[in-house]
Coordinates of C-alpha atoms in Angstrom, one line a residue:
X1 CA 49.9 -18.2 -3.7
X2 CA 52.1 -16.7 -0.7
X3 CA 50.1 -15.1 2.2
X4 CA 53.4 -13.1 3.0
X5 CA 53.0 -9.2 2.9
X6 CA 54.8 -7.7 0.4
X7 CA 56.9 -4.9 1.1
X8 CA 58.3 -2.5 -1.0
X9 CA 61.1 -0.6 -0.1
X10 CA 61.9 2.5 -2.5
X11 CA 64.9 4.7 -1.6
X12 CA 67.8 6.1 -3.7
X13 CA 70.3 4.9 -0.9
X14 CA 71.3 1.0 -1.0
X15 CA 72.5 1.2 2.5
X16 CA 69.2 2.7 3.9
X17 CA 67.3 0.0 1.9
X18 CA 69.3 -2.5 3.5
X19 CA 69.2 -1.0 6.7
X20 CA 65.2 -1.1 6.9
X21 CA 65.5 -5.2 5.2
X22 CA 67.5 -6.1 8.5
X23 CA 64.5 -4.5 10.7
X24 CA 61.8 -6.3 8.8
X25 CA 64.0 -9.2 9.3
X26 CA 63.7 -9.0 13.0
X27 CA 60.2 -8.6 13.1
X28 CA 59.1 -11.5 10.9
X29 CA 61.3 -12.7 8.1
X30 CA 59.0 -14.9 7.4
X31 CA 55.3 -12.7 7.3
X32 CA 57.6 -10.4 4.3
X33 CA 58.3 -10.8 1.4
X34 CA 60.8 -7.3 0.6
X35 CA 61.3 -6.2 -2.7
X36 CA 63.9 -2.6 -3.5
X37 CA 64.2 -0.1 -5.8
X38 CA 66.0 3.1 -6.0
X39 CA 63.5 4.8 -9.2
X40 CA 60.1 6.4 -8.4
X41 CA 59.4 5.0 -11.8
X42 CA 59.9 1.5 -11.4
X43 CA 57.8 1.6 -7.9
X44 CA 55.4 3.0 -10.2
X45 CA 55.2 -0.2 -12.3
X46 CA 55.3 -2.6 -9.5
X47 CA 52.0 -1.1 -7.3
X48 CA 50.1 -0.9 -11.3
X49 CA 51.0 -4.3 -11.6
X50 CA 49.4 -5.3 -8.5
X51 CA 53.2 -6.5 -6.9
X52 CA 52.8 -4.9 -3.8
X53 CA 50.8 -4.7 -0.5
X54 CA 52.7 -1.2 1.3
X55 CA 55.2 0.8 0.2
X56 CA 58.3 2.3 2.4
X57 CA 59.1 5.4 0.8
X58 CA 62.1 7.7 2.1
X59 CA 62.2 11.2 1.8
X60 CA 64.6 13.1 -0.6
X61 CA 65.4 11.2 -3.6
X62 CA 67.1 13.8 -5.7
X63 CA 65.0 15.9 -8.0
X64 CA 61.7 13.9 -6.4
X65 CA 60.6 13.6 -3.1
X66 CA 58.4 10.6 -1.3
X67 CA 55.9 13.0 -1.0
X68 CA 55.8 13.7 -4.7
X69 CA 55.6 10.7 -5.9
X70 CA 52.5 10.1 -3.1
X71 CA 50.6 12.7 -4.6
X72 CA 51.5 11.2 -7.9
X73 CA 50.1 7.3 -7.2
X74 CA 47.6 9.0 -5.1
X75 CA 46.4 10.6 -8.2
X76 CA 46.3 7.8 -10.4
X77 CA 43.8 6.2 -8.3
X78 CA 46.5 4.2 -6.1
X79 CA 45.8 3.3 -2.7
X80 CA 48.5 1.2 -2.0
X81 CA 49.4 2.0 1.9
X82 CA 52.4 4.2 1.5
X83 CA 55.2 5.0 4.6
X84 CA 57.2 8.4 4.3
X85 CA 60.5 7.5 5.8
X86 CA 62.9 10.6 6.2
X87 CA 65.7 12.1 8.7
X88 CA 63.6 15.3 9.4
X89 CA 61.7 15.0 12.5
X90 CA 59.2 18.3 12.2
X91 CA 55.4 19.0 11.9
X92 CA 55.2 20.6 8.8
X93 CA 56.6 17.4 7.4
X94 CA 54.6 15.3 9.2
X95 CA 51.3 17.1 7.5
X96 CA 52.4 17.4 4.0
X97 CA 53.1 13.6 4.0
X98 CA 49.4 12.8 5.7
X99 CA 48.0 16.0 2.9
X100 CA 50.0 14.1 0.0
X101 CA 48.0 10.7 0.9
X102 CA 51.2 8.8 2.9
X103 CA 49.5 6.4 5.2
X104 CA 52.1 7.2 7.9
X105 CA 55.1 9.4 8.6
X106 CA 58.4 8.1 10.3
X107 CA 61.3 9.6 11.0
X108 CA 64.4 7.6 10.9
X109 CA 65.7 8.7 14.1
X110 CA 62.6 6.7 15.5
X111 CA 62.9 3.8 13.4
X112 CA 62.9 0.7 15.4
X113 CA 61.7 -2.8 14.6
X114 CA 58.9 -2.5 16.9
X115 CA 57.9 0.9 15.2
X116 CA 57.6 0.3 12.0
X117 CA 56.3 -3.5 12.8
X118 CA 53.5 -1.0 14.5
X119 CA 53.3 1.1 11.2
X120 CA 52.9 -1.6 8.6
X121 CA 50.1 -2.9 10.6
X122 CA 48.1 -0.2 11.2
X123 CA 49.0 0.9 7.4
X124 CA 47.8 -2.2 6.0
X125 CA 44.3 -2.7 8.4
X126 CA 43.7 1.4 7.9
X127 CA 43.8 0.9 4.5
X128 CA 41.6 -2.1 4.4
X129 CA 39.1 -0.6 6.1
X130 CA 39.4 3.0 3.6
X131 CA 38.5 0.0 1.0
X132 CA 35.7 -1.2 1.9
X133 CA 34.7 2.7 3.3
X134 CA 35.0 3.1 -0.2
X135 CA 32.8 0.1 -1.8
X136 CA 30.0 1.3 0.9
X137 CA 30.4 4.5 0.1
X138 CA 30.3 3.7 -4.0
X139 CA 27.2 1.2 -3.8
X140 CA 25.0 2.8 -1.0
X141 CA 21.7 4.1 -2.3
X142 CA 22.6 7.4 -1.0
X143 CA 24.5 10.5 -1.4
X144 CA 27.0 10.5 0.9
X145 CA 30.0 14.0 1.3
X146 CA 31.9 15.6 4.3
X147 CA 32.5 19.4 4.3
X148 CA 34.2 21.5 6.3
X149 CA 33.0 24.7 7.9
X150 CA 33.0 26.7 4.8
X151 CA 31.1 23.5 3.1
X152 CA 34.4 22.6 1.2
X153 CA 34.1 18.7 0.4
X154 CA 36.7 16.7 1.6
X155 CA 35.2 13.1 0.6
X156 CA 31.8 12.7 -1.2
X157 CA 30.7 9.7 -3.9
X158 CA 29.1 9.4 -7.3
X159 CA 25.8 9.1 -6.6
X160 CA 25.7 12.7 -4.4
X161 CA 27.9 13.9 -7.6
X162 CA 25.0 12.5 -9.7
X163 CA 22.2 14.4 -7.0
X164 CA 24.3 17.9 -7.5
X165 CA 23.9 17.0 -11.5
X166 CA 20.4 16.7 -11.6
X167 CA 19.5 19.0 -9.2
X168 CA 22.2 22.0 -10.6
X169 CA 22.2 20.8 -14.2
X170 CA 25.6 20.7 -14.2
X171 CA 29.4 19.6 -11.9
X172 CA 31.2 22.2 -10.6
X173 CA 32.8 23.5 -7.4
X174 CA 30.2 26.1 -7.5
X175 CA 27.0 23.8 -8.5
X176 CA 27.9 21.9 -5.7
X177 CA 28.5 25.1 -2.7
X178 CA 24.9 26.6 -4.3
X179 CA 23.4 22.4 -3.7
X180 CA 25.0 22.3 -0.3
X181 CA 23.3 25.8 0.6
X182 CA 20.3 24.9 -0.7
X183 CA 20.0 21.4 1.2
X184 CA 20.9 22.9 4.3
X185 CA 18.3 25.6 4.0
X186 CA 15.3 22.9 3.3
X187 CA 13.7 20.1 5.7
X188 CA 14.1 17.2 6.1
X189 CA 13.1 15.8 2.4
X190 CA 14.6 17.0 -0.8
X191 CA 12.6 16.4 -4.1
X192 CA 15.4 16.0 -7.2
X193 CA 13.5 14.7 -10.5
X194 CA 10.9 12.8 -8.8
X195 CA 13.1 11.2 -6.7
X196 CA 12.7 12.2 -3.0
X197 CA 16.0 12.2 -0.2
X198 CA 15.5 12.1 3.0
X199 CA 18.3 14.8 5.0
X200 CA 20.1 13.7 7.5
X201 CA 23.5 15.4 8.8
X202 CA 25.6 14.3 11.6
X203 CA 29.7 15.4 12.7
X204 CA 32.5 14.1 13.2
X205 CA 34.8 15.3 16.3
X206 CA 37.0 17.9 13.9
X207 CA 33.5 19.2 13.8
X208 CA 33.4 18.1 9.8
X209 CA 30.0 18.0 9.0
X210 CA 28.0 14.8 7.3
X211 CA 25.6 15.1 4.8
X212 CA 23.6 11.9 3.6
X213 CA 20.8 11.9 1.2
X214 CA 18.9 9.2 1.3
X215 CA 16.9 8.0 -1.7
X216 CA 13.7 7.2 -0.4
X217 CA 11.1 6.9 -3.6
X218 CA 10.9 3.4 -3.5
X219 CA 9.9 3.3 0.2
X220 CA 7.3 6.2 -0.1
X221 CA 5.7 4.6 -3.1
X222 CA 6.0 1.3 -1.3
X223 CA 3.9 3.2 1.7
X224 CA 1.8 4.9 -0.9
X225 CA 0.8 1.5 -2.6
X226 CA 0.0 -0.1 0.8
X227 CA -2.1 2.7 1.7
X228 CA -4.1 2.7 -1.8
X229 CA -4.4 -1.1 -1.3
X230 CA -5.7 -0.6 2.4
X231 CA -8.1 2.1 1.2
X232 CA -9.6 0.1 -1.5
X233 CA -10.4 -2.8 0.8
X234 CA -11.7 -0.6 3.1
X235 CA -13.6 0.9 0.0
X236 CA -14.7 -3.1 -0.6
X237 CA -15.7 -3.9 2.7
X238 CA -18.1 -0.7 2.6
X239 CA -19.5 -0.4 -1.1
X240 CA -20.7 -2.6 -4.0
X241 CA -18.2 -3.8 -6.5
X242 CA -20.3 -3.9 -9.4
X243 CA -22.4 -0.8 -8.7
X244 CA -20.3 1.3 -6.7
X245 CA -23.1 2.4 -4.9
X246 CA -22.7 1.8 -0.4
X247 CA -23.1 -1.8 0.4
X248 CA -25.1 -3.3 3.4
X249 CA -22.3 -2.4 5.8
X250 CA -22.6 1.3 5.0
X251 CA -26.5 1.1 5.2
X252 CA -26.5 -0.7 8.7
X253 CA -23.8 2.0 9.6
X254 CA -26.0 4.8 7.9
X255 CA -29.5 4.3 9.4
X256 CA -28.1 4.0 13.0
X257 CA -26.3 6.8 12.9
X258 CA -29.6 8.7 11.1
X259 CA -31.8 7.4 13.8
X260 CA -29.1 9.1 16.0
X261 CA -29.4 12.5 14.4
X262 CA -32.7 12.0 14.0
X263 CA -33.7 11.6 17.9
X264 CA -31.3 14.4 18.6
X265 CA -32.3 17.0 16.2
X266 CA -36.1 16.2 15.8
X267 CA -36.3 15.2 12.3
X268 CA -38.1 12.5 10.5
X269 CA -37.3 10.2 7.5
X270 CA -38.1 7.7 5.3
X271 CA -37.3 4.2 4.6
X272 CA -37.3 3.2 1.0
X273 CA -36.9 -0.8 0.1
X274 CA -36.3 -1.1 -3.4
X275 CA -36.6 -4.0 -5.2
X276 CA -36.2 -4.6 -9.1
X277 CA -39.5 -6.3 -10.9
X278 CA -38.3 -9.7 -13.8
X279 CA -34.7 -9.2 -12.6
X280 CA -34.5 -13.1 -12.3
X281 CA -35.9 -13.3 -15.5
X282 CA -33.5 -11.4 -16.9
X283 CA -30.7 -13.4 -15.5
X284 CA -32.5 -16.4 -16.8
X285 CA -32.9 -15.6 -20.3
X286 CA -30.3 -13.5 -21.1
X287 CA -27.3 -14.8 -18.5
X288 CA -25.7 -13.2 -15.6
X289 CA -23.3 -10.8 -17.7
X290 CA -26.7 -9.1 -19.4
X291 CA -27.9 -8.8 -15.5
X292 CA -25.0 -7.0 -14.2
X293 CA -24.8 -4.5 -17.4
X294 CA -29.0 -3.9 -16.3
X295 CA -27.4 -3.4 -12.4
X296 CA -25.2 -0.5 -13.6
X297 CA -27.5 1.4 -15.7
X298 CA -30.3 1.0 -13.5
X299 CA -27.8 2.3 -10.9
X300 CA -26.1 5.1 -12.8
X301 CA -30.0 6.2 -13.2
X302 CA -31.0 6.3 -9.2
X303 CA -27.6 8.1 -8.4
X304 CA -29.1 10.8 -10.9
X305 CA -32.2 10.8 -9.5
X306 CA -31.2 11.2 -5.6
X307 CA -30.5 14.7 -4.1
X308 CA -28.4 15.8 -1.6
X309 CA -28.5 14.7 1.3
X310 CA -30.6 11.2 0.3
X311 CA -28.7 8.1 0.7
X312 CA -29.0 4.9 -1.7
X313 CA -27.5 1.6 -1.1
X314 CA -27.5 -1.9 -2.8
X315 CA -27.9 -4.8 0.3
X316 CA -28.7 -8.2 -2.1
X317 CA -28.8 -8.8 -6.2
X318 CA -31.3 -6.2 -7.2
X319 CA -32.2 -5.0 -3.8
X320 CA -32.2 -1.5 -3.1
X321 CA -32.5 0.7 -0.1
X322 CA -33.0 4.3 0.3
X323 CA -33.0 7.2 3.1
X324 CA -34.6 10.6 2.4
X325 CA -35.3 13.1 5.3
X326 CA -38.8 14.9 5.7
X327 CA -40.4 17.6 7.5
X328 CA -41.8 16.2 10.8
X329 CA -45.3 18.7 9.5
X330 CA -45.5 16.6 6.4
X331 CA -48.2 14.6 6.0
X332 CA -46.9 12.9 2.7
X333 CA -46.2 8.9 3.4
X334 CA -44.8 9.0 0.2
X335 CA -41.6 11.0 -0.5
X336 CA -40.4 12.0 -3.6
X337 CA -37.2 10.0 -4.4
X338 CA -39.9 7.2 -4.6
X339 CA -41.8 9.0 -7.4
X340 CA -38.2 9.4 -8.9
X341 CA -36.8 6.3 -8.7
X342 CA -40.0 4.8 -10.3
X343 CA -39.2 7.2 -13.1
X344 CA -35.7 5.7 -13.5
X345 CA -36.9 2.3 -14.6
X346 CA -40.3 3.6 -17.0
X347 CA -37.9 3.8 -19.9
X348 CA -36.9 0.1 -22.3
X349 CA -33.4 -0.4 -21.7
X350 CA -31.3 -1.6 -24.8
X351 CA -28.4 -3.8 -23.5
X352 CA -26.6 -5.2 -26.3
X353 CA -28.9 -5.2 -28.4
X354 CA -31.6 -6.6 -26.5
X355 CA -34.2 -4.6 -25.5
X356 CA -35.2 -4.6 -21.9
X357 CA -37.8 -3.4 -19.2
X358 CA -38.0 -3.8 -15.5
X359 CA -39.9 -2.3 -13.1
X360 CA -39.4 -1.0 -9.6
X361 CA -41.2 -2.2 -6.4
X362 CA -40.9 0.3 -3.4
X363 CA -41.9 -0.4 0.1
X364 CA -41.7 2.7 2.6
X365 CA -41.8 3.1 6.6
X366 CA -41.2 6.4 8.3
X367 CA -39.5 7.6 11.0
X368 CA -40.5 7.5 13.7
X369 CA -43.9 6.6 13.1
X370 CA -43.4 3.1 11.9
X371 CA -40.4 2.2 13.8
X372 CA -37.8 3.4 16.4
X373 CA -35.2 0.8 15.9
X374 CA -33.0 0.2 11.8
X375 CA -34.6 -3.7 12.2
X376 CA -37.9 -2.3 12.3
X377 CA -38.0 0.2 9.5
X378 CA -36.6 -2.0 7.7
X379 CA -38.8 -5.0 8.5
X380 CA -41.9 -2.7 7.8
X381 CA -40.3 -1.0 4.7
X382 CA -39.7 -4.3 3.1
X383 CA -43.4 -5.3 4.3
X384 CA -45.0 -2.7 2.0
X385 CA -42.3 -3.2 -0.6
X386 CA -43.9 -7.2 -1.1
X387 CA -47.6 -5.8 -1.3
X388 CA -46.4 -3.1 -3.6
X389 CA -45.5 -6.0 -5.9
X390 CA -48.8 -8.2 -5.2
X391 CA -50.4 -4.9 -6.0
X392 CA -51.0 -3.5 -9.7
X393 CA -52.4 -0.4 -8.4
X394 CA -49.4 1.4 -7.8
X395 CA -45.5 0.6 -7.4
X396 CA -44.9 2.4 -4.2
X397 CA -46.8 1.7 -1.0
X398 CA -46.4 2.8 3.0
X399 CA -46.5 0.7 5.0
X400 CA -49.5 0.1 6.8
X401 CA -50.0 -1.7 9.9
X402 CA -53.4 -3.2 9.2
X403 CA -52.9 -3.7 5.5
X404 CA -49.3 -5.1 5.8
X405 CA -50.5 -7.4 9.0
X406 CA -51.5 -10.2 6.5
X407 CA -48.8 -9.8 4.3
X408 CA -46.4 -10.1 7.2
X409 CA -48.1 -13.4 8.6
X410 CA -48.2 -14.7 4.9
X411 CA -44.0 -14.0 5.0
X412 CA -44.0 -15.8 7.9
X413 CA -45.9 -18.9 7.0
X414 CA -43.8 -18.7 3.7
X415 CA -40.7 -19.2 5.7
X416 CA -42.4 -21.9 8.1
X417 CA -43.2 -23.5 4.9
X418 CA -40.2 -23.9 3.5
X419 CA -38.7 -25.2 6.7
X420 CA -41.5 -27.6 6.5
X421 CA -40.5 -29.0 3.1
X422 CA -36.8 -29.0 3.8
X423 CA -37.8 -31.2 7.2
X424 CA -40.2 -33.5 5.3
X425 CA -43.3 -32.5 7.1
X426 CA -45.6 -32.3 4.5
X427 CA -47.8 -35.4 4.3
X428 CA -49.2 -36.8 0.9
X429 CA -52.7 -38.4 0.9
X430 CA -54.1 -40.5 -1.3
X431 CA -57.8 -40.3 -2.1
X432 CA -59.0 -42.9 -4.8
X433 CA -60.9 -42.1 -7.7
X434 CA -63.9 -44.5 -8.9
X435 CA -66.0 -44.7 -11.7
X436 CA -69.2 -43.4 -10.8
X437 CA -70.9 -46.4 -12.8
X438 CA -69.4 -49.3 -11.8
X439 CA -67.9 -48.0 -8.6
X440 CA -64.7 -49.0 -9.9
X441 CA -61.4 -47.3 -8.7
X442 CA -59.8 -46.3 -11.6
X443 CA -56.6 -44.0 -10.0
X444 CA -55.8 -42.5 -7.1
X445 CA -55.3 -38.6 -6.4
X446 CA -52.7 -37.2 -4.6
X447 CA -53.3 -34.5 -1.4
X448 CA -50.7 -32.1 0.3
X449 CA -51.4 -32.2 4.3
X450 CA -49.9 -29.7 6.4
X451 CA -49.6 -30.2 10.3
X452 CA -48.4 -26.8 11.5
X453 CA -46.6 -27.5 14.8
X454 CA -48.3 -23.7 16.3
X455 CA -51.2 -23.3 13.6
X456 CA -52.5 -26.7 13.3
X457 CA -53.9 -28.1 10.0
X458 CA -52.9 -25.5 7.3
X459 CA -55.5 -25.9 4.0
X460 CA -53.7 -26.2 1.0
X461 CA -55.7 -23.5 -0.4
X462 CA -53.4 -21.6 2.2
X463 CA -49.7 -22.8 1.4
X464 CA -50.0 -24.3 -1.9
X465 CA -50.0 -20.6 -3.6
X466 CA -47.2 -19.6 -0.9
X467 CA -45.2 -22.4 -2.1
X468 CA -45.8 -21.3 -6.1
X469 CA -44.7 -17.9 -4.8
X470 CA -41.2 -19.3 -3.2
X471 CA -40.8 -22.6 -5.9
X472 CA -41.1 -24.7 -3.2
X473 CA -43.6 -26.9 -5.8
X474 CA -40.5 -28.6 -7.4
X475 CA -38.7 -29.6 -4.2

């Protein structure tokens, strides 16, 4: 493989060919390699067959001219860098040679060594750098053209042929001015068959004007994924997965900003804690599958029975909370979503096959009467929610201050309790048993102590139900 450049030389005069090999000789014999003809035909072979990197092409050779057979390799798809030599030193030339496609334009009476050393050069690098114009240009994922004033293209490629297609229905001179005018006219983003292009135009200093369309679907739907992905984990972070229903997040951020309003605009409300009666049985017997199906019905029946305005969360496994706002006349301590939720849950549920009924334990505290502060509603609601369940009286109770008191200390004692048993504080006591004959001992009976570090001895006729309550017995 030779790294020389090889020159063809194509002129009807043998003298002027060998006139032009001398000056190549004196500015590199050894960078050329020169190769001659005297038919436009035979050139024509040579650059399709790949033989030749620039072409030196004189002027008038007989019935065709160099700038003929430009037009002509230009046509086939040739961009072989092509030099019009010729004895006529005028304009007019000069542009039909650069119109035809000729790299450069030379007259003869100019034609030194260093010249047309200067020519090939900038021939062959100009031309290089149409190529690879050309591949961008080809492979860009845009729609690239340049128009003149009168939005005649000049250079455009496929893919903005493809956008006039699809956008016009058809290719044509016309499809393409009516495109152009219609671009021009729009903003910044052009919709074409659910694709969308983002317009952006630019000049060059003969004032030609640039038009690229960038396709920019991919990127848009790339922004419009993220923003669906960021909206659902904002959606996660503030609601239920199973249920759908607001999570604790949203409840902590909901009953400050009601206590807010509330203050402001001299309203009251209540505080519902819900809880779910034999969920855990459920979960037990059946599995955790049958439990969650029992979640959303039970769920898809609250949301029906709330109104507008009330707000319903889910904060644990079946553990509901609810705001409702009130007249501060009212005298009710019982609103009426309670009443309606109870409703929800009256009905045997068939899950599966299996038949199924829960019921519903509501605790309620009122704003502001039982509390100022979200900790403190909440605190009381869930107070009268756990007598509600001790109670068969009723499944919805307010909270009372007296009534609750010994509930809450019992809570209380529970979770002392179970501190107790984790620590190892509970003492076992052995009293013997003895035959009331003989006096024999005959066994020995084991007694739970409790030293409460504030309360002192604790009877077990105290704890030992609190610890059936919690299932501290096994541990």
């Amino acid at each position: 493989m030779t790294n020389k450049t090889r020159v063809l030389i194509l002129d009807d005069d043998d003298d002027d060919i060998f006139l032009v090999q001398e000056l190549i000789e004196e500015i590199d014999a050894s960078g050329y390699e020169v190769a001659s003809t005297n038919s436009p035909t035979e050139a024509a072979k040579i650059l399709s067959g790949g033989m030749a990197d620039i072409v030196l092409c004189d002027y008038r050779m007989g019935k065709v001219t160099g700038i003929d057979f430009i037009k002509e390799q230009r046509d086939r798809g040739d961009d072989t860098p092509i030099i019009l030599l010729t004895g006529l030193n005028n304009r007019s030339t000069d542009e039909a040679a650069l119109n035809a496609g000729a790299s450069d334009f030379i007259s003869k009476i100019d034609l030194r060594p260093d010249t047309l050393d200067r020519s090939i050069r900038y021939s062959l690098a100009n031309t290089q750098r149409q190529r690879v114009f050309q591949s961008v240009l080809e492979n860009v994922n845009a729609g690239v053209v340049m128009v003149d004033e009168n939005l005649v293209p000049s250079v455009w490629n496929p893919e903005f042929e493809l956008i006039v297609e699809y956008a016009t229905g058809k290719r044509s001179d016309e499809a393409t001015q009516a495109f152009l005018q219609m671009v021009l006219a729009q903003d910044q983003k052009l919709n074409v068959r659910k694709r969308v292009y983002e317009k952006k135009v630019s000049y060059t200093a003969d004032k030609a004007m640039v038009l690229l369309l960038h396709d920019v679907t991919q990127h848009i739907e790339a922004l419009h994924e993220r923003e669906v992905a960021k909206n659902k984990a904002a959606h996660l972070a503030m609601n239920c997965s199973l249920t759908g229903l607001p999570n604790r997040n949203s409840f902590v951020e909901r009953i400050e900003a009601e206590i807010e309003n509330a203050e402001r605009d001299g309203y009251e409300f209540f505080m519902l804690n819900l809880d779910l009666n034999k969920f855990k049985e459920v979960n037990d017997v059946y599995g955790h599958h049958t439990g969650d199906v029992l979640l959303k019905k039970v769920t898809s029946r609250f949301k029906k029975a709330c109104r507008k305005g009330d707000f319903l969360a889910r904060v644990g496994g079946d553990e509901f909370v609810a705001i409702q706002r009130c007249d501060p006349n009212a005298e009710d301590q019982i609103p009426e979503l309670a009443n309606r939720l109870v409703e929800c849950v009256k009905d045997v549920m068939n899950i599966d096959g299996i038949e199924i009924q829960v019921g519903i334990s509501i605790g309620v505290a009122r704003y502001p009467e039982h509390g100022r502060k979200a900790e403190e509603l909440l605190s009381n609601a869930d107070t009268a929610m756990y007598r509600a369940k001790r109670q068969t009286s009723g499944q919805v109770q307010a909270f009372n201050e007296e009534m609750d008191r010994k509930i809450r200390e019992a809570r209380m004692l529970g979770q002392d309790l179970r501190a107790a048993v984790d620590a190892g504080d509970i003492d076992v006591h052995f009293q013997s048993q003895a035959d009331v004959e003989t006096g024999t001992v005959t066994g020995y009976e084991a007694l739970a102590r409790w030293e409460h570090p504030r309360l002192g001895n604790i009877s077990p006729t105290t704890f030992i139900p609190i610890a059936e309550e919690r299932g501290l017995i096994a541990r």
